[in-house]
Amino acid sequence: MPRLPPAARVIGLLLLLAGCAAPPPPTPPRAAGLAGTVVAVRPVAPGARRIVLDALGVDTAPSAAPAAEYIVRLADGSVVSVVEPGPPTLRRGARVRVLRHPARLVPASR
């Protein structure tokens, strides 16, 4: 039986060990989001969003479009703030799901 060169043996061993790696844990569906209730809705002044993004180091184009900030109490009791472009479309007390990346709200199905 012919012997393999040392480099080939190392590569073969690495390939064998790679097959033993555990698969990554399953990720929940993006549409699931986090359940919550809107506790407050505030209009965001044009330009205010840009000031915040500039402070965070995010390059933005000037925007005079209206936006709305939603304060949402999640099912675990924590509170998050989500700013969405456009006039407010949800009211206080609305059941929502908070999606991430990018953060946005969708009405919860009943």
XYZ file of C-alpha atoms in Angstrom:
110
model
C 0.000 0.000 0.000
C 1.570 3.366 -1.020
C 2.081 5.991 1.698
C 0.700 9.486 1.242
C 2.947 12.526 1.599
C 2.641 14.326 4.989
C 0.834 17.319 3.472
C -1.826 15.050 1.953
C -2.292 13.288 5.300
C -2.791 16.639 7.096
C -5.324 17.816 4.515
C -7.179 14.497 4.748
C -7.271 14.730 8.549
C -8.619 18.297 8.385
C -11.343 17.255 5.943
C -12.282 14.350 8.196
C -12.506 16.621 11.256
C -14.535 19.231 9.344
C -17.205 16.598 8.782
C -17.542 16.218 12.562
C -18.399 19.887 13.151
C -21.836 20.512 14.637
C -24.325 22.288 12.372
C -25.271 25.839 13.352
C -28.372 26.183 15.555
C -31.594 26.852 13.647
C -32.566 30.492 13.390
C -36.148 31.537 14.017
C -38.052 32.857 11.001
C -37.614 36.599 10.491
C -41.358 37.097 10.231
C -41.790 35.814 13.782
C -40.335 38.955 15.379
C -40.955 39.949 18.973
C -44.541 40.414 20.157
C -45.431 43.697 21.809
C -47.935 46.500 22.294
C -47.566 50.109 21.166
C -47.613 52.284 24.310
C -46.845 55.649 22.669
C -46.580 57.236 19.233
C -44.660 60.466 18.635
C -44.033 62.375 15.416
C -40.362 62.912 14.613
C -39.453 66.381 13.386
C -37.942 66.465 9.881
C -34.162 66.437 10.202
C -34.144 65.004 13.751
C -33.524 61.507 12.461
C -30.506 62.735 10.503
C -29.037 64.378 13.616
C -29.239 61.071 15.503
C -27.785 59.053 12.620
C -24.954 61.582 12.147
C -24.138 61.287 15.871
C -23.910 57.501 15.413
C -21.547 57.952 12.467
C -24.016 56.836 9.797
C -23.754 58.775 6.539
C -27.217 59.982 5.531
C -28.720 62.128 2.823
C -30.810 65.101 3.933
C -34.417 64.173 4.505
C -37.409 66.392 5.105
C -39.791 63.434 5.108
C -41.960 62.924 8.175
C -41.336 59.997 10.483
C -42.969 58.450 13.550
C -41.404 56.992 16.691
C -43.212 54.047 18.246
C -42.544 53.056 21.853
C -43.328 49.339 22.195
C -43.558 47.237 25.363
C -42.455 43.719 24.492
C -43.964 40.547 25.944
C -40.983 40.171 28.313
C -41.655 43.635 29.801
C -38.784 45.449 28.100
C -39.401 48.607 26.088
C -38.003 49.432 22.628
C -38.223 52.439 20.345
C -38.643 52.054 16.581
C -38.564 55.010 14.175
C -40.316 54.453 10.871
C -40.539 56.802 7.890
C -43.858 58.356 7.024
C -46.741 59.570 9.135
C -47.941 57.383 12.035
C -49.961 54.381 10.845
C -50.339 52.538 14.166
C -52.150 53.737 17.274
C -51.520 53.339 20.977
C -52.619 49.873 22.108
C -51.967 48.222 18.720
C -50.564 44.692 18.926
C -47.399 44.508 16.823
C -44.371 42.380 16.048
C -40.949 44.026 16.089
C -38.742 42.792 13.259
C -34.992 43.363 13.312
C -32.429 44.194 10.624
C -33.773 46.677 9.736
C -35.950 47.392 12.750
C -39.575 47.830 11.774
C -43.064 47.110 13.030
C -45.780 44.964 11.518
C -49.291 44.562 12.900
C -49.695 41.267 14.772
C -52.169 38.819 13.315
C -55.015 37.973 15.624
